[in-house]
mmCIF file of C-alpha atoms in Angstrom:
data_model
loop_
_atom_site.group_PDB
_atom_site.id
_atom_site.type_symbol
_atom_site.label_atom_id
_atom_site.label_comp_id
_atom_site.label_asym_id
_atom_site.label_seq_id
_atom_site.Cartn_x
_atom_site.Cartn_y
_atom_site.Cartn_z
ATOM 1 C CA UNK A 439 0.000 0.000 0.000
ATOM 2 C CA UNK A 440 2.883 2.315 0.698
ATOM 3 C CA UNK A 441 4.135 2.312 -2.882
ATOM 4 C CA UNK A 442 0.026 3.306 -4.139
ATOM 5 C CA UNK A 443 -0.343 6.300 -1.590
ATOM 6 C CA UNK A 444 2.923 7.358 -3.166
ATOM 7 C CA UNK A 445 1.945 7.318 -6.502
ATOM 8 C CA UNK A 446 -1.501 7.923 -5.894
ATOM 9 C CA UNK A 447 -1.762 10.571 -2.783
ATOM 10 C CA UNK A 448 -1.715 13.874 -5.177
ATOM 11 C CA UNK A 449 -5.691 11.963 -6.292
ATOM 12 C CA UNK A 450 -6.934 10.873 -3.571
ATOM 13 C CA UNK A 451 -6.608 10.950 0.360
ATOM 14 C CA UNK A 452 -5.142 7.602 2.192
ATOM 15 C CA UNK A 453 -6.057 6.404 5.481
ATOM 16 C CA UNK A 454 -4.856 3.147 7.432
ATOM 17 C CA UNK A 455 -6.816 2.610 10.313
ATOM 18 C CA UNK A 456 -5.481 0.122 13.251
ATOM 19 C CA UNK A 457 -8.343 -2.232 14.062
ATOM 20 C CA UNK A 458 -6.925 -4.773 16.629
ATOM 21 C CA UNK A 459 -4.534 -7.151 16.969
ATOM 22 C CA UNK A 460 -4.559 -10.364 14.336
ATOM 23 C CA UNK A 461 -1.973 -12.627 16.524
ATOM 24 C CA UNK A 462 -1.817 -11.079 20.120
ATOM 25 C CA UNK A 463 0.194 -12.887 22.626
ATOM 26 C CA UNK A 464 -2.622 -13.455 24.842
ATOM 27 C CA UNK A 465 -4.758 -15.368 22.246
ATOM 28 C CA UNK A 466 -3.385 -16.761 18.845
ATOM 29 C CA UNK A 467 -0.102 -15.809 18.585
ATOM 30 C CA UNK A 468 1.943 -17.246 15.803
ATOM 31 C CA UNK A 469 5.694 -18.190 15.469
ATOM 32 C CA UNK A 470 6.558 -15.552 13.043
ATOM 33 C CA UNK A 471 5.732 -12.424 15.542
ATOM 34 C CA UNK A 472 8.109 -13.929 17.960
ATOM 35 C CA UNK A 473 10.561 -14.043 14.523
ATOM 36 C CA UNK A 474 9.459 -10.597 13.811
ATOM 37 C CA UNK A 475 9.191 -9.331 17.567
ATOM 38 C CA UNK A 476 6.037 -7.873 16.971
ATOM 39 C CA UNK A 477 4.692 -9.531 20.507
ATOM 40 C CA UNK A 478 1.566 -7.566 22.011
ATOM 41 C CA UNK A 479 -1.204 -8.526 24.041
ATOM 42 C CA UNK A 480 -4.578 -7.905 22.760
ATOM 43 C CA UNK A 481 -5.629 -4.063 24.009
ATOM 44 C CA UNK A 482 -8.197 -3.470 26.173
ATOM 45 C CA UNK A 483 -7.824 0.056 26.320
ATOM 46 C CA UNK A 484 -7.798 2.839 23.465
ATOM 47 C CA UNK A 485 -4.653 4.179 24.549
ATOM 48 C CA UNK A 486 -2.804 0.752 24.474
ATOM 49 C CA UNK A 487 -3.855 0.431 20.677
ATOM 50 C CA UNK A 488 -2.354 3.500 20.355
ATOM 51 C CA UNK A 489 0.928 2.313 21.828
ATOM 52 C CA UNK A 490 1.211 -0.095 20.078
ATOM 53 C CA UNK A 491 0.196 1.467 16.261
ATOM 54 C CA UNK A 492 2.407 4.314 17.045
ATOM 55 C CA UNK A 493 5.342 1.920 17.660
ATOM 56 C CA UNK A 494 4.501 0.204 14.481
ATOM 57 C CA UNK A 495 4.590 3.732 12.730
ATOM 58 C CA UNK A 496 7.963 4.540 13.954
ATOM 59 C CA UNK A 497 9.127 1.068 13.781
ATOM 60 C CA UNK A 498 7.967 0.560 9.726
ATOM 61 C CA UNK A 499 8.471 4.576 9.217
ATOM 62 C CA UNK A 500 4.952 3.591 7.910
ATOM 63 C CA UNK A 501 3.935 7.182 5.736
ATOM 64 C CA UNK A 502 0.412 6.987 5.749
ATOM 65 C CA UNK A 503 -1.993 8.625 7.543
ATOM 66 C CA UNK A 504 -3.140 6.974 10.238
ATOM 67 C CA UNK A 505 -6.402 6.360 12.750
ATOM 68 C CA UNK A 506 -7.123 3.661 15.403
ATOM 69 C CA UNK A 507 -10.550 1.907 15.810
ATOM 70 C CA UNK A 508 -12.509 2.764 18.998
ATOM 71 C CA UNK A 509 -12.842 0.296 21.658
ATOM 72 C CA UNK A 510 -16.292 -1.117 20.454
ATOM 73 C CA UNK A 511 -14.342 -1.906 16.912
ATOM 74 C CA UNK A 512 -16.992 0.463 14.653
ATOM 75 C CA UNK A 513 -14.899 0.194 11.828
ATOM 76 C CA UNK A 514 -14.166 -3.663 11.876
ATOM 77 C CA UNK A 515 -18.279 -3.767 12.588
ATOM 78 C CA UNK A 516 -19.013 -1.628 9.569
ATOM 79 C CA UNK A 517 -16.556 -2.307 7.156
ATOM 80 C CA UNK A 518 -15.958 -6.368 8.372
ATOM 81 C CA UNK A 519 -12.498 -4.831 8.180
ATOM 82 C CA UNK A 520 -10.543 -7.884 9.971
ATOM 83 C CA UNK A 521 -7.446 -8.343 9.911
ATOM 84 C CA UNK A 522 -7.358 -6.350 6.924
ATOM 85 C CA UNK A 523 -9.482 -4.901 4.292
ATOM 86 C CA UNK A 524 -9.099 -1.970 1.540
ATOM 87 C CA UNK A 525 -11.904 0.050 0.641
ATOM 88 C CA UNK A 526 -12.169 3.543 -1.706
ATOM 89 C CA UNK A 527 -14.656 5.647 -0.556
ATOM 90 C CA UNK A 528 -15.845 7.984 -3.720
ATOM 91 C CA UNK A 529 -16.345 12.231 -3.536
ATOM 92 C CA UNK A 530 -19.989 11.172 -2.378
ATOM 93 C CA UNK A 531 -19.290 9.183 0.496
ATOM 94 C CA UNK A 532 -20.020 6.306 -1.238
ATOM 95 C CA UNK A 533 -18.118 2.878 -1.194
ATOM 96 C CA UNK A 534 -16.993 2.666 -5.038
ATOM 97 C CA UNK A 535 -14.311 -0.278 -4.648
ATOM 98 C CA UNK A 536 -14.554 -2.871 -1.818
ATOM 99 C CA UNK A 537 -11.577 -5.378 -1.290
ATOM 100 C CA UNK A 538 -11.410 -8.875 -0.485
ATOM 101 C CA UNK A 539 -11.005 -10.003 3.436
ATOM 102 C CA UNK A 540 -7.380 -10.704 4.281
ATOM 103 C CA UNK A 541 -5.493 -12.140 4.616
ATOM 104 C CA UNK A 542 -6.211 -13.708 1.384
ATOM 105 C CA UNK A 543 -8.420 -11.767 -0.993
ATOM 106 C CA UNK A 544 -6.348 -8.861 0.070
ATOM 107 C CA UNK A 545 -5.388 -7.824 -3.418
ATOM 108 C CA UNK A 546 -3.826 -4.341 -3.171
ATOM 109 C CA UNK A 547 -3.069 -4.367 -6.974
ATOM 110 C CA UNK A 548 -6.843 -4.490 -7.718
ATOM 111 C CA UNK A 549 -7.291 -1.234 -5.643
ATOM 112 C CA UNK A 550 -4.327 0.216 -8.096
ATOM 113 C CA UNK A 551 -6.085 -0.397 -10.859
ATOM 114 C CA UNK A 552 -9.042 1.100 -9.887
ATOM 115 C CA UNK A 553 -7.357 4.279 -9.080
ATOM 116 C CA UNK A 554 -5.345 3.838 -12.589
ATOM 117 C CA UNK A 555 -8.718 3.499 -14.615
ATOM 118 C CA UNK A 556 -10.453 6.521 -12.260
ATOM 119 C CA UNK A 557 -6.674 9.235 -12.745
ATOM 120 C CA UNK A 558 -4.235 7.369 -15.015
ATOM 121 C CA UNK A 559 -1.774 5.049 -14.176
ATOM 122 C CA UNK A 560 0.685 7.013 -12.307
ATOM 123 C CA UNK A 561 4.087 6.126 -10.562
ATOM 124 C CA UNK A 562 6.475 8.130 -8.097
ATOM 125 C CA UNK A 563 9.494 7.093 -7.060
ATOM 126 C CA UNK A 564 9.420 5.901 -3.207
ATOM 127 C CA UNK A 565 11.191 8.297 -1.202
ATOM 128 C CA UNK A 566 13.048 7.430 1.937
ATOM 129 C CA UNK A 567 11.074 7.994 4.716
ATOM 130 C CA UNK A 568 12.740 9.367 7.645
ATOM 131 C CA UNK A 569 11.853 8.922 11.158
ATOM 132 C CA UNK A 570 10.869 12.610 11.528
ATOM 133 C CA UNK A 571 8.607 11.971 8.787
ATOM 134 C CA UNK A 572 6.388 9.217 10.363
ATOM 135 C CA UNK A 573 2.745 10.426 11.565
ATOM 136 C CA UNK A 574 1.722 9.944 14.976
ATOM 137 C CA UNK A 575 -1.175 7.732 15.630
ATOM 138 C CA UNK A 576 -4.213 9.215 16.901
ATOM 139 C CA UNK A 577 -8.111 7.595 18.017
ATOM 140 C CA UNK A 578 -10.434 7.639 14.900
ATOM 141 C CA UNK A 579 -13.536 9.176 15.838
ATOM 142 C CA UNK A 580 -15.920 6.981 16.970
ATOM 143 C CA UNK A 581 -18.690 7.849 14.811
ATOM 144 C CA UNK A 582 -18.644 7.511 11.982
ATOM 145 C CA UNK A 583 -16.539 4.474 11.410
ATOM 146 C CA UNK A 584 -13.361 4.561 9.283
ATOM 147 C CA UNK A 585 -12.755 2.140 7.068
ATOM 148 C CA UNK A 586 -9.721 -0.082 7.815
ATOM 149 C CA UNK A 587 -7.117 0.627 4.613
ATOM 150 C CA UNK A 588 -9.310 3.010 2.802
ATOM 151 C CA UNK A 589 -8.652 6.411 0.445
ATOM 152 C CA UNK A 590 -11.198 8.630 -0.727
ATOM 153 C CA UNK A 591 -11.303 10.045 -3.552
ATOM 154 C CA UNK A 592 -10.194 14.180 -3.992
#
């Protein structure tokens, strides 16, 4: 996704929203977040998810914008956005593309080409992200829900 919000983010506006964990330690965790020491418990507060997206930010020097699902999980609710999901959200609010559940029928390429067909295909060069350069996480509102990997159209 990082590669499309670089080519695509002068079209449309990007948003990554942290829903909750897939593989926390304290339910299903698998052998390759030891591997990967990405090891976290499964939050119970809002301000523990954003811990633990902000250190994900910084750790990734993840460029996107980013927003956190509330406590009652809106945005997995209304977008069945778990573990991961990407959705484009047209000038009218509407949902004009809707992604495959992950992790399987995440297909990021078929989001691509619907922003190639709707602004041309377009390609940037992926600059190096810096540290300084890496949004801070903040709470998604509550209402209404963001969608989980979503851009909306400019």
């Amino acid at each position: 996704m990082v590669q499309i919000y670089n080519d695509y983010k002068d079209h449309a506006d990007f948003l990554t929203v942290y829903v909750r964990e897939a593989h926390p330690t304290d339910e299903w965790q698998m052998k390759s977040n030891v591997k990967d020491d990405v090891c976290y418990a499964q939050p119970k507060t809002l301000e523990q998810r954003v811990v633990i997206a902000n250190d994900f930010i910084k750790r990734f020097k993840f460029p996107l914008p980013f927003g956190i699902d509330d406590m009652s999980n809106g945005a997995v609710n209304a977008y069945s956005a778990w573990p991961e999901r990407i959705y484009i959200v047209d000038e009218s609010g509407r949902i004009a593309y809707r992604g495959g559940m992950g992790p399987f029928n995440y297909k990021p390429a078929e989001a691509r080409t619907w922003l190639a067909a709707r602004y041309g295909e377009v390609k940037h060069e992926a600059p190096a992200a810096t540290p300084s350069q890496a949004p801070a996480a903040q709470a998604a509102p509550a209402s209404p829900p963001t969608p989980a990997a979503a851009t909306s159209t400019k």
